[in-house]
């Protein structure tokens, strides 16, 4: 269950909004738009065949709609001062970061832009109606960093991914010896095995970074402080691996002694 919403504006100011609690003078009465957003499905029809064939899909933007109640302690505050304070966070077209704190411990963030902020002055029940558009509809948990060493055997490491939406990751290899190739294997929760092959000469002291995050994919080699793209090292048939909800069994295979690596990812949630 949702417990508190924290709002941060571009200047770094923080606003805490509890649910159904007027201790702070402002609280959330209702909030909508936290469930999974609608998906747009694309399909094609073919002459002589019944129905259509699925091609692709994507999730639409998220529209968070909330009603805030202004309930000041008149000995130290007023409705007008609260309203003006809310404007500093929710002025239309401004950016906001929303953090949702759940009663069971989950904490997630989402970025958006204020579409509307309506706070009628002449009313017996002072309130503020908000509409916030989040163009990336996913909620993001905390960043997780894991470390390990390459193996020359069948030994796997398990990553228990808690998110509800598949997520890319940043893989960083830090060679402590010369190495020419390696393969990252991921056995998905359903048993499907996927692989990402890389082949390019690397020296001790190099740092190779591969991002499989959709919209921000890259492969960069840092040698002596100079960075260069090494996308050519990825096989044309390689999978840009992602983590899926559940247990992902990872194995980074390379012949010879183990080479240290890290995997950095963020849990993604499609709804709360």
PDB file of C-alpha atoms in Angstrom:
ATOM      1  CA  UNK A   1       0.000   0.000   0.000  1.00  0.00           C
ATOM      2  CA  UNK A   2       1.190   3.517  -0.823  1.00  0.00           C
ATOM      3  CA  UNK A   3       2.348   5.395   2.269  1.00  0.00           C
ATOM      4  CA  UNK A   4       4.066   8.621   1.160  1.00  0.00           C
ATOM      5  CA  UNK A   5       4.939  10.525  -2.011  1.00  0.00           C
ATOM      6  CA  UNK A   6       8.056  12.686  -2.124  1.00  0.00           C
ATOM      7  CA  UNK A   7       8.347  15.404  -4.777  1.00  0.00           C
ATOM      8  CA  UNK A   8      11.619  17.026  -5.796  1.00  0.00           C
ATOM      9  CA  UNK A   9      11.824  20.008  -8.160  1.00  0.00           C
ATOM     10  CA  UNK A  10      14.805  20.934 -10.402  1.00  0.00           C
ATOM     11  CA  UNK A  11      16.181  23.229  -7.671  1.00  0.00           C
ATOM     12  CA  UNK A  12      16.448  20.262  -5.314  1.00  0.00           C
ATOM     13  CA  UNK A  13      13.661  21.307  -2.913  1.00  0.00           C
ATOM     14  CA  UNK A  14      11.815  18.403  -1.301  1.00  0.00           C
ATOM     15  CA  UNK A  15       8.080  18.116  -0.579  1.00  0.00           C
ATOM     16  CA  UNK A  16       6.690  15.179   1.416  1.00  0.00           C
ATOM     17  CA  UNK A  17       3.041  14.341   0.812  1.00  0.00           C
ATOM     18  CA  UNK A  18       1.467  11.751   3.116  1.00  0.00           C
ATOM     19  CA  UNK A  19      -1.841  10.083   2.334  1.00  0.00           C
ATOM     20  CA  UNK A  20      -4.918  11.160   4.302  1.00  0.00           C
ATOM     21  CA  UNK A  21      -2.779  12.970   6.898  1.00  0.00           C
ATOM     22  CA  UNK A  22      -2.911  16.748   7.362  1.00  0.00           C
ATOM     23  CA  UNK A  23      -0.001  17.136   9.810  1.00  0.00           C
ATOM     24  CA  UNK A  24       2.125  18.891   7.148  1.00  0.00           C
ATOM     25  CA  UNK A  25      -0.730  21.127   5.965  1.00  0.00           C
ATOM     26  CA  UNK A  26      -0.893  19.387   2.563  1.00  0.00           C
ATOM     27  CA  UNK A  27      -1.833  15.787   1.907  1.00  0.00           C
ATOM     28  CA  UNK A  28      -2.965  13.555  -0.944  1.00  0.00           C
ATOM     29  CA  UNK A  29      -6.668  12.780  -1.032  1.00  0.00           C
ATOM     30  CA  UNK A  30      -6.659  10.749  -4.256  1.00  0.00           C
ATOM     31  CA  UNK A  31      -4.051   9.674  -6.799  1.00  0.00           C
ATOM     32  CA  UNK A  32      -4.604   7.794 -10.065  1.00  0.00           C
ATOM     33  CA  UNK A  33      -2.338   6.562 -12.839  1.00  0.00           C
ATOM     34  CA  UNK A  34      -0.157   4.186 -10.841  1.00  0.00           C
ATOM     35  CA  UNK A  35      -1.444   0.993 -12.457  1.00  0.00           C
ATOM     36  CA  UNK A  36       0.131  -0.472 -15.641  1.00  0.00           C
ATOM     37  CA  UNK A  37      -0.376   1.824 -18.613  1.00  0.00           C
ATOM     38  CA  UNK A  38      -2.080   0.877 -21.857  1.00  0.00           C
ATOM     39  CA  UNK A  39      -0.008  -0.913 -24.496  1.00  0.00           C
ATOM     40  CA  UNK A  40      -0.179  -0.121 -28.199  1.00  0.00           C
ATOM     41  CA  UNK A  41      -0.060  -3.335 -30.261  1.00  0.00           C
ATOM     42  CA  UNK A  42       0.950  -3.333 -33.920  1.00  0.00           C
ATOM     43  CA  UNK A  43      -0.155  -6.136 -36.239  1.00  0.00           C
ATOM     44  CA  UNK A  44      -0.350  -6.835 -39.967  1.00  0.00           C
ATOM     45  CA  UNK A  45      -2.884  -8.616 -42.085  1.00  0.00           C
ATOM     46  CA  UNK A  46      -2.085 -10.908 -45.007  1.00  0.00           C
ATOM     47  CA  UNK A  47      -4.203 -11.691 -48.038  1.00  0.00           C
ATOM     48  CA  UNK A  48      -5.827 -15.072 -47.794  1.00  0.00           C
ATOM     49  CA  UNK A  49      -5.059 -15.533 -44.095  1.00  0.00           C
ATOM     50  CA  UNK A  50      -7.523 -15.100 -41.269  1.00  0.00           C
ATOM     51  CA  UNK A  51      -6.832 -12.607 -38.516  1.00  0.00           C
ATOM     52  CA  UNK A  52      -3.601 -10.657 -38.194  1.00  0.00           C
ATOM     53  CA  UNK A  53       0.023 -11.301 -37.224  1.00  0.00           C
ATOM     54  CA  UNK A  54       1.597  -9.564 -34.229  1.00  0.00           C
ATOM     55  CA  UNK A  55       4.534  -7.284 -35.123  1.00  0.00           C
ATOM     56  CA  UNK A  56       5.475  -5.139 -32.130  1.00  0.00           C
ATOM     57  CA  UNK A  57       4.180  -3.364 -29.051  1.00  0.00           C
ATOM     58  CA  UNK A  58       5.042  -0.551 -26.697  1.00  0.00           C
ATOM     59  CA  UNK A  59       3.680   0.964 -23.517  1.00  0.00           C
ATOM     60  CA  UNK A  60       2.253   4.474 -23.667  1.00  0.00           C
ATOM     61  CA  UNK A  61       3.172   7.446 -21.464  1.00  0.00           C
ATOM     62  CA  UNK A  62       1.874   7.573 -17.895  1.00  0.00           C
ATOM     63  CA  UNK A  63      -0.565  10.236 -16.704  1.00  0.00           C
ATOM     64  CA  UNK A  64      -0.553  10.670 -12.927  1.00  0.00           C
ATOM     65  CA  UNK A  65      -3.564  12.581 -11.629  1.00  0.00           C
ATOM     66  CA  UNK A  66      -3.683  13.647  -7.991  1.00  0.00           C
ATOM     67  CA  UNK A  67      -5.797  15.811  -5.723  1.00  0.00           C
ATOM     68  CA  UNK A  68      -4.005  17.588  -2.873  1.00  0.00           C
ATOM     69  CA  UNK A  69      -5.918  19.016   0.071  1.00  0.00           C
ATOM     70  CA  UNK A  70      -4.665  22.303   1.538  1.00  0.00           C
ATOM     71  CA  UNK A  71      -5.296  22.192   5.280  1.00  0.00           C
ATOM     72  CA  UNK A  72      -3.078  24.831   6.963  1.00  0.00           C
ATOM     73  CA  UNK A  73      -2.445  25.406  10.633  1.00  0.00           C
ATOM     74  CA  UNK A  74      -3.700  29.010  10.648  1.00  0.00           C
ATOM     75  CA  UNK A  75      -1.471  29.939  13.584  1.00  0.00           C
ATOM     76  CA  UNK A  76       1.622  29.570  11.384  1.00  0.00           C
ATOM     77  CA  UNK A  77       0.317  29.237   7.816  1.00  0.00           C
ATOM     78  CA  UNK A  78      -2.484  30.135   5.399  1.00  0.00           C
ATOM     79  CA  UNK A  79      -4.167  28.651   2.343  1.00  0.00           C
ATOM     80  CA  UNK A  80      -2.517  31.273   0.157  1.00  0.00           C
ATOM     81  CA  UNK A  81       1.010  30.517   1.400  1.00  0.00           C
ATOM     82  CA  UNK A  82       0.448  26.781   0.914  1.00  0.00           C
ATOM     83  CA  UNK A  83      -0.884  27.371  -2.595  1.00  0.00           C
ATOM     84  CA  UNK A  84       2.155  29.478  -3.533  1.00  0.00           C
ATOM     85  CA  UNK A  85       4.461  26.823  -2.111  1.00  0.00           C
ATOM     86  CA  UNK A  86       2.751  24.174  -4.249  1.00  0.00           C
ATOM     87  CA  UNK A  87       3.278  26.361  -7.325  1.00  0.00           C
ATOM     88  CA  UNK A  88       7.048  26.181  -6.722  1.00  0.00           C
ATOM     89  CA  UNK A  89       6.801  22.410  -7.248  1.00  0.00           C
ATOM     90  CA  UNK A  90       3.934  22.034  -9.716  1.00  0.00           C
ATOM     91  CA  UNK A  91       4.095  24.956 -12.143  1.00  0.00           C
ATOM     92  CA  UNK A  92       2.867  23.676 -15.547  1.00  0.00           C
ATOM     93  CA  UNK A  93       5.615  22.402 -17.930  1.00  0.00           C
ATOM     94  CA  UNK A  94       8.143  22.151 -15.076  1.00  0.00           C
ATOM     95  CA  UNK A  95      10.013  18.909 -14.364  1.00  0.00           C
ATOM     96  CA  UNK A  96       9.366  16.912 -11.199  1.00  0.00           C
ATOM     97  CA  UNK A  97      10.764  13.749  -9.710  1.00  0.00           C
ATOM     98  CA  UNK A  98       8.227  11.649  -7.823  1.00  0.00           C
ATOM     99  CA  UNK A  99       9.272   9.063  -5.248  1.00  0.00           C
ATOM    100  CA  UNK A 100       6.661   6.568  -4.083  1.00  0.00           C
ATOM    101  CA  UNK A 101       7.262   4.937  -0.704  1.00  0.00           C
ATOM    102  CA  UNK A 102       5.218   1.798  -0.105  1.00  0.00           C
ATOM    103  CA  UNK A 103       4.278   0.471   3.325  1.00  0.00           C
ATOM    104  CA  UNK A 104       5.992  -2.877   2.589  1.00  0.00           C
ATOM    105  CA  UNK A 105       9.342  -1.170   1.969  1.00  0.00           C
ATOM    106  CA  UNK A 106       9.478  -0.706  -1.807  1.00  0.00           C
ATOM    107  CA  UNK A 107      10.737   2.721  -2.924  1.00  0.00           C
ATOM    108  CA  UNK A 108      10.548   3.734  -6.600  1.00  0.00           C
ATOM    109  CA  UNK A 109      11.097   6.898  -8.647  1.00  0.00           C
ATOM    110  CA  UNK A 110       9.624   8.324 -11.824  1.00  0.00           C
ATOM    111  CA  UNK A 111      10.261  11.602 -13.683  1.00  0.00           C
ATOM    112  CA  UNK A 112       7.547  13.693 -15.277  1.00  0.00           C
ATOM    113  CA  UNK A 113       6.398  17.122 -16.376  1.00  0.00           C
ATOM    114  CA  UNK A 114       3.461  18.996 -14.921  1.00  0.00           C
ATOM    115  CA  UNK A 115       0.631  19.315 -17.430  1.00  0.00           C
ATOM    116  CA  UNK A 116      -1.933  21.148 -15.301  1.00  0.00           C
ATOM    117  CA  UNK A 117      -2.062  22.588 -11.796  1.00  0.00           C
ATOM    118  CA  UNK A 118      -5.476  23.931 -10.826  1.00  0.00           C
ATOM    119  CA  UNK A 119      -6.112  25.480  -7.423  1.00  0.00           C
ATOM    120  CA  UNK A 120      -9.373  27.511  -7.356  1.00  0.00           C
ATOM    121  CA  UNK A 121      -9.160  30.462  -4.983  1.00  0.00           C
ATOM    122  CA  UNK A 122     -12.845  30.933  -4.224  1.00  0.00           C
ATOM    123  CA  UNK A 123     -13.818  27.608  -2.706  1.00  0.00           C
ATOM    124  CA  UNK A 124     -14.824  26.362   0.721  1.00  0.00           C
ATOM    125  CA  UNK A 125     -12.520  23.321   0.429  1.00  0.00           C
ATOM    126  CA  UNK A 126      -9.086  24.503  -0.757  1.00  0.00           C
ATOM    127  CA  UNK A 127      -7.494  21.874  -2.983  1.00  0.00           C
ATOM    128  CA  UNK A 128      -5.071  21.482  -5.852  1.00  0.00           C
ATOM    129  CA  UNK A 129      -5.735  19.232  -8.872  1.00  0.00           C
ATOM    130  CA  UNK A 130      -2.639  17.947 -10.669  1.00  0.00           C
ATOM    131  CA  UNK A 131      -1.932  16.197 -13.945  1.00  0.00           C
ATOM    132  CA  UNK A 132       1.636  14.981 -14.483  1.00  0.00           C
ATOM    133  CA  UNK A 133       2.809  13.286 -17.690  1.00  0.00           C
ATOM    134  CA  UNK A 134       5.602  10.725 -17.377  1.00  0.00           C
ATOM    135  CA  UNK A 135       6.970   9.975 -20.837  1.00  0.00           C
ATOM    136  CA  UNK A 136       8.946   7.010 -19.522  1.00  0.00           C
ATOM    137  CA  UNK A 137       6.104   5.092 -17.911  1.00  0.00           C
ATOM    138  CA  UNK A 138       8.273   2.795 -15.777  1.00  0.00           C
ATOM    139  CA  UNK A 139       8.949   3.181 -12.066  1.00  0.00           C
ATOM    140  CA  UNK A 140      12.624   2.707 -11.127  1.00  0.00           C
ATOM    141  CA  UNK A 141      13.915   1.124  -7.933  1.00  0.00           C
ATOM    142  CA  UNK A 142      17.384   1.557  -6.471  1.00  0.00           C
ATOM    143  CA  UNK A 143      20.500   0.772  -8.509  1.00  0.00           C
ATOM    144  CA  UNK A 144      22.088  -2.599  -7.796  1.00  0.00           C
ATOM    145  CA  UNK A 145      25.775  -3.407  -8.330  1.00  0.00           C
ATOM    146  CA  UNK A 146      27.026  -7.002  -8.464  1.00  0.00           C
ATOM    147  CA  UNK A 147      30.589  -8.213  -8.958  1.00  0.00           C
ATOM    148  CA  UNK A 148      32.233 -11.490  -9.915  1.00  0.00           C
ATOM    149  CA  UNK A 149      34.866 -13.176 -12.057  1.00  0.00           C
ATOM    150  CA  UNK A 150      34.679 -14.889 -15.415  1.00  0.00           C
ATOM    151  CA  UNK A 151      34.620 -18.696 -15.364  1.00  0.00           C
ATOM    152  CA  UNK A 152      35.939 -21.383 -17.689  1.00  0.00           C
ATOM    153  CA  UNK A 153      33.349 -23.897 -16.501  1.00  0.00           C
ATOM    154  CA  UNK A 154      29.565 -24.308 -16.440  1.00  0.00           C
ATOM    155  CA  UNK A 155      29.168 -22.535 -13.076  1.00  0.00           C
ATOM    156  CA  UNK A 156      26.351 -19.963 -13.050  1.00  0.00           C
ATOM    157  CA  UNK A 157      25.549 -17.022 -10.774  1.00  0.00           C
ATOM    158  CA  UNK A 158      21.914 -16.237  -9.989  1.00  0.00           C
ATOM    159  CA  UNK A 159      20.522 -12.717 -10.177  1.00  0.00           C
ATOM    160  CA  UNK A 160      17.084 -12.498  -8.569  1.00  0.00           C
ATOM    161  CA  UNK A 161      15.451  -9.674 -10.467  1.00  0.00           C
ATOM    162  CA  UNK A 162      12.591  -8.152  -8.435  1.00  0.00           C
ATOM    163  CA  UNK A 163      11.156  -5.816 -11.086  1.00  0.00           C
ATOM    164  CA  UNK A 164       8.031  -6.488 -13.129  1.00  0.00           C
ATOM    165  CA  UNK A 165       9.457  -5.106 -16.410  1.00  0.00           C
ATOM    166  CA  UNK A 166      12.549  -6.537 -18.119  1.00  0.00           C
ATOM    167  CA  UNK A 167      15.631  -4.347 -17.714  1.00  0.00           C
ATOM    168  CA  UNK A 168      18.918  -3.885 -19.519  1.00  0.00           C
ATOM    169  CA  UNK A 169      22.170  -3.619 -17.576  1.00  0.00           C
ATOM    170  CA  UNK A 170      25.683  -2.203 -17.737  1.00  0.00           C
ATOM    171  CA  UNK A 171      28.395  -4.858 -17.876  1.00  0.00           C
ATOM    172  CA  UNK A 172      31.957  -3.765 -17.062  1.00  0.00           C
ATOM    173  CA  UNK A 173      34.945  -6.055 -17.593  1.00  0.00           C
ATOM    174  CA  UNK A 174      38.282  -5.094 -16.010  1.00  0.00           C
ATOM    175  CA  UNK A 175      40.969  -7.321 -17.578  1.00  0.00           C
ATOM    176  CA  UNK A 176      43.886  -8.214 -15.298  1.00  0.00           C
ATOM    177  CA  UNK A 177      45.555 -10.079 -18.165  1.00  0.00           C
ATOM    178  CA  UNK A 178      45.417 -10.111 -21.934  1.00  0.00           C
ATOM    179  CA  UNK A 179      42.107 -11.492 -23.205  1.00  0.00           C
ATOM    180  CA  UNK A 180      40.662 -11.750 -26.692  1.00  0.00           C
ATOM    181  CA  UNK A 181      37.092 -12.903 -26.257  1.00  0.00           C
ATOM    182  CA  UNK A 182      34.368 -13.874 -23.814  1.00  0.00           C
ATOM    183  CA  UNK A 183      30.671 -14.727 -23.799  1.00  0.00           C
ATOM    184  CA  UNK A 184      27.928 -13.576 -21.444  1.00  0.00           C
ATOM    185  CA  UNK A 185      25.219 -16.215 -21.032  1.00  0.00           C
ATOM    186  CA  UNK A 186      21.833 -15.629 -19.410  1.00  0.00           C
ATOM    187  CA  UNK A 187      19.499 -18.537 -18.718  1.00  0.00           C
ATOM    188  CA  UNK A 188      16.121 -16.878 -18.256  1.00  0.00           C
ATOM    189  CA  UNK A 189      13.527 -17.822 -15.607  1.00  0.00           C
ATOM    190  CA  UNK A 190      11.656 -19.862 -18.257  1.00  0.00           C
ATOM    191  CA  UNK A 191      14.806 -21.840 -19.118  1.00  0.00           C
ATOM    192  CA  UNK A 192      15.598 -20.040 -22.405  1.00  0.00           C
ATOM    193  CA  UNK A 193      19.345 -19.562 -22.926  1.00  0.00           C
ATOM    194  CA  UNK A 194      20.620 -16.357 -24.544  1.00  0.00           C
ATOM    195  CA  UNK A 195      24.193 -15.324 -25.266  1.00  0.00           C
ATOM    196  CA  UNK A 196      26.194 -12.180 -26.016  1.00  0.00           C
ATOM    197  CA  UNK A 197      29.576 -12.836 -27.663  1.00  0.00           C
ATOM    198  CA  UNK A 198      32.412 -10.316 -27.656  1.00  0.00           C
ATOM    199  CA  UNK A 199      35.700 -10.634 -29.510  1.00  0.00           C
ATOM    200  CA  UNK A 200      38.406  -7.959 -29.558  1.00  0.00           C
ATOM    201  CA  UNK A 201      41.935  -7.818 -28.093  1.00  0.00           C
ATOM    202  CA  UNK A 202      42.082  -6.372 -24.579  1.00  0.00           C
ATOM    203  CA  UNK A 203      45.099  -5.717 -22.392  1.00  0.00           C
ATOM    204  CA  UNK A 204      45.628  -5.722 -18.651  1.00  0.00           C
ATOM    205  CA  UNK A 205      44.397  -2.396 -17.258  1.00  0.00           C
ATOM    206  CA  UNK A 206      41.740  -1.890 -19.941  1.00  0.00           C
ATOM    207  CA  UNK A 207      38.122  -1.277 -18.937  1.00  0.00           C
ATOM    208  CA  UNK A 208      35.386  -2.550 -21.231  1.00  0.00           C
ATOM    209  CA  UNK A 209      31.842  -1.277 -20.679  1.00  0.00           C
ATOM    210  CA  UNK A 210      28.809  -2.687 -22.502  1.00  0.00           C
ATOM    211  CA  UNK A 211      25.332  -1.261 -21.965  1.00  0.00           C
ATOM    212  CA  UNK A 212      22.293  -3.301 -23.013  1.00  0.00           C
ATOM    213  CA  UNK A 213      19.808  -0.682 -21.793  1.00  0.00           C
ATOM    214  CA  UNK A 214      17.192  -0.010 -24.527  1.00  0.00           C
ATOM    215  CA  UNK A 215      17.720   3.451 -25.966  1.00  0.00           C
ATOM    216  CA  UNK A 216      21.265   3.637 -24.547  1.00  0.00           C
ATOM    217  CA  UNK A 217      23.167   0.674 -25.965  1.00  0.00           C
ATOM    218  CA  UNK A 218      26.916   0.941 -26.437  1.00  0.00           C
ATOM    219  CA  UNK A 219      30.263  -0.828 -26.105  1.00  0.00           C
ATOM    220  CA  UNK A 220      33.240   1.317 -25.074  1.00  0.00           C
ATOM    221  CA  UNK A 221      36.854   0.410 -24.314  1.00  0.00           C
ATOM    222  CA  UNK A 222      38.899   2.654 -22.015  1.00  0.00           C
ATOM    223  CA  UNK A 223      42.641   2.231 -22.546  1.00  0.00           C
ATOM    224  CA  UNK A 224      44.967   4.582 -20.702  1.00  0.00           C
ATOM    225  CA  UNK A 225      42.191   7.140 -20.258  1.00  0.00           C
ATOM    226  CA  UNK A 226      41.209   7.164 -23.932  1.00  0.00           C
ATOM    227  CA  UNK A 227      37.775   5.808 -24.797  1.00  0.00           C
ATOM    228  CA  UNK A 228      36.823   4.267 -28.134  1.00  0.00           C
ATOM    229  CA  UNK A 229      33.778   2.453 -29.439  1.00  0.00           C
ATOM    230  CA  UNK A 230      34.184  -1.311 -29.820  1.00  0.00           C
ATOM    231  CA  UNK A 231      30.743  -2.193 -31.112  1.00  0.00           C
ATOM    232  CA  UNK A 232      32.550  -4.172 -33.795  1.00  0.00           C
ATOM    233  CA  UNK A 233      33.532  -6.639 -31.077  1.00  0.00           C
ATOM    234  CA  UNK A 234      29.953  -7.751 -30.579  1.00  0.00           C
ATOM    235  CA  UNK A 235      28.828 -10.584 -32.795  1.00  0.00           C
ATOM    236  CA  UNK A 236      26.218  -9.677 -35.409  1.00  0.00           C
ATOM    237  CA  UNK A 237      24.122 -12.476 -33.931  1.00  0.00           C
ATOM    238  CA  UNK A 238      24.657 -11.491 -30.288  1.00  0.00           C
ATOM    239  CA  UNK A 239      21.681 -10.814 -28.059  1.00  0.00           C
ATOM    240  CA  UNK A 240      21.528  -7.514 -26.226  1.00  0.00           C
ATOM    241  CA  UNK A 241      20.790  -9.307 -22.988  1.00  0.00           C
ATOM    242  CA  UNK A 242      18.204  -8.164 -20.478  1.00  0.00           C
ATOM    243  CA  UNK A 243      17.148  -9.289 -17.016  1.00  0.00           C
ATOM    244  CA  UNK A 244      13.636 -10.689 -16.671  1.00  0.00           C
ATOM    245  CA  UNK A 245      11.404 -10.964 -13.574  1.00  0.00           C
ATOM    246  CA  UNK A 246      12.551 -13.917 -11.481  1.00  0.00           C
ATOM    247  CA  UNK A 247      15.872 -15.768 -11.265  1.00  0.00           C
ATOM    248  CA  UNK A 248      18.309 -15.020 -14.090  1.00  0.00           C
ATOM    249  CA  UNK A 249      21.229 -17.471 -14.219  1.00  0.00           C
ATOM    250  CA  UNK A 250      24.276 -15.616 -15.524  1.00  0.00           C
ATOM    251  CA  UNK A 251      27.587 -17.072 -16.665  1.00  0.00           C
ATOM    252  CA  UNK A 252      30.450 -15.002 -18.072  1.00  0.00           C
ATOM    253  CA  UNK A 253      32.661 -17.478 -19.862  1.00  0.00           C
ATOM    254  CA  UNK A 254      36.308 -16.869 -20.761  1.00  0.00           C
ATOM    255  CA  UNK A 255      39.179 -19.320 -21.066  1.00  0.00           C
ATOM    256  CA  UNK A 256      41.924 -19.122 -18.470  1.00  0.00           C
ATOM    257  CA  UNK A 257      42.048 -17.446 -15.066  1.00  0.00           C
ATOM    258  CA  UNK A 258      39.087 -15.434 -13.864  1.00  0.00           C
ATOM    259  CA  UNK A 259      38.753 -11.796 -14.932  1.00  0.00           C
ATOM    260  CA  UNK A 260      36.832  -9.401 -12.646  1.00  0.00           C
ATOM    261  CA  UNK A 261      33.609  -7.821 -13.824  1.00  0.00           C
ATOM    262  CA  UNK A 262      30.608  -5.908 -12.489  1.00  0.00           C
ATOM    263  CA  UNK A 263      26.939  -5.853 -13.505  1.00  0.00           C
ATOM    264  CA  UNK A 264      24.913  -2.736 -12.709  1.00  0.00           C
ATOM    265  CA  UNK A 265      21.140  -2.580 -13.154  1.00  0.00           C
ATOM    266  CA  UNK A 266      17.977  -0.986 -11.830  1.00  0.00           C
ATOM    267  CA  UNK A 267      14.710  -2.774 -11.072  1.00  0.00           C
ATOM    268  CA  UNK A 268      11.876  -1.507 -13.304  1.00  0.00           C
ATOM    269  CA  UNK A 269       8.209  -1.716 -12.394  1.00  0.00           C
ATOM    270  CA  UNK A 270       5.279  -1.329 -14.771  1.00  0.00           C
ATOM    271  CA  UNK A 271       2.817  -0.403 -12.028  1.00  0.00           C
ATOM    272  CA  UNK A 272       2.379  -0.134  -8.269  1.00  0.00           C
TER     273      UNK A 272
END
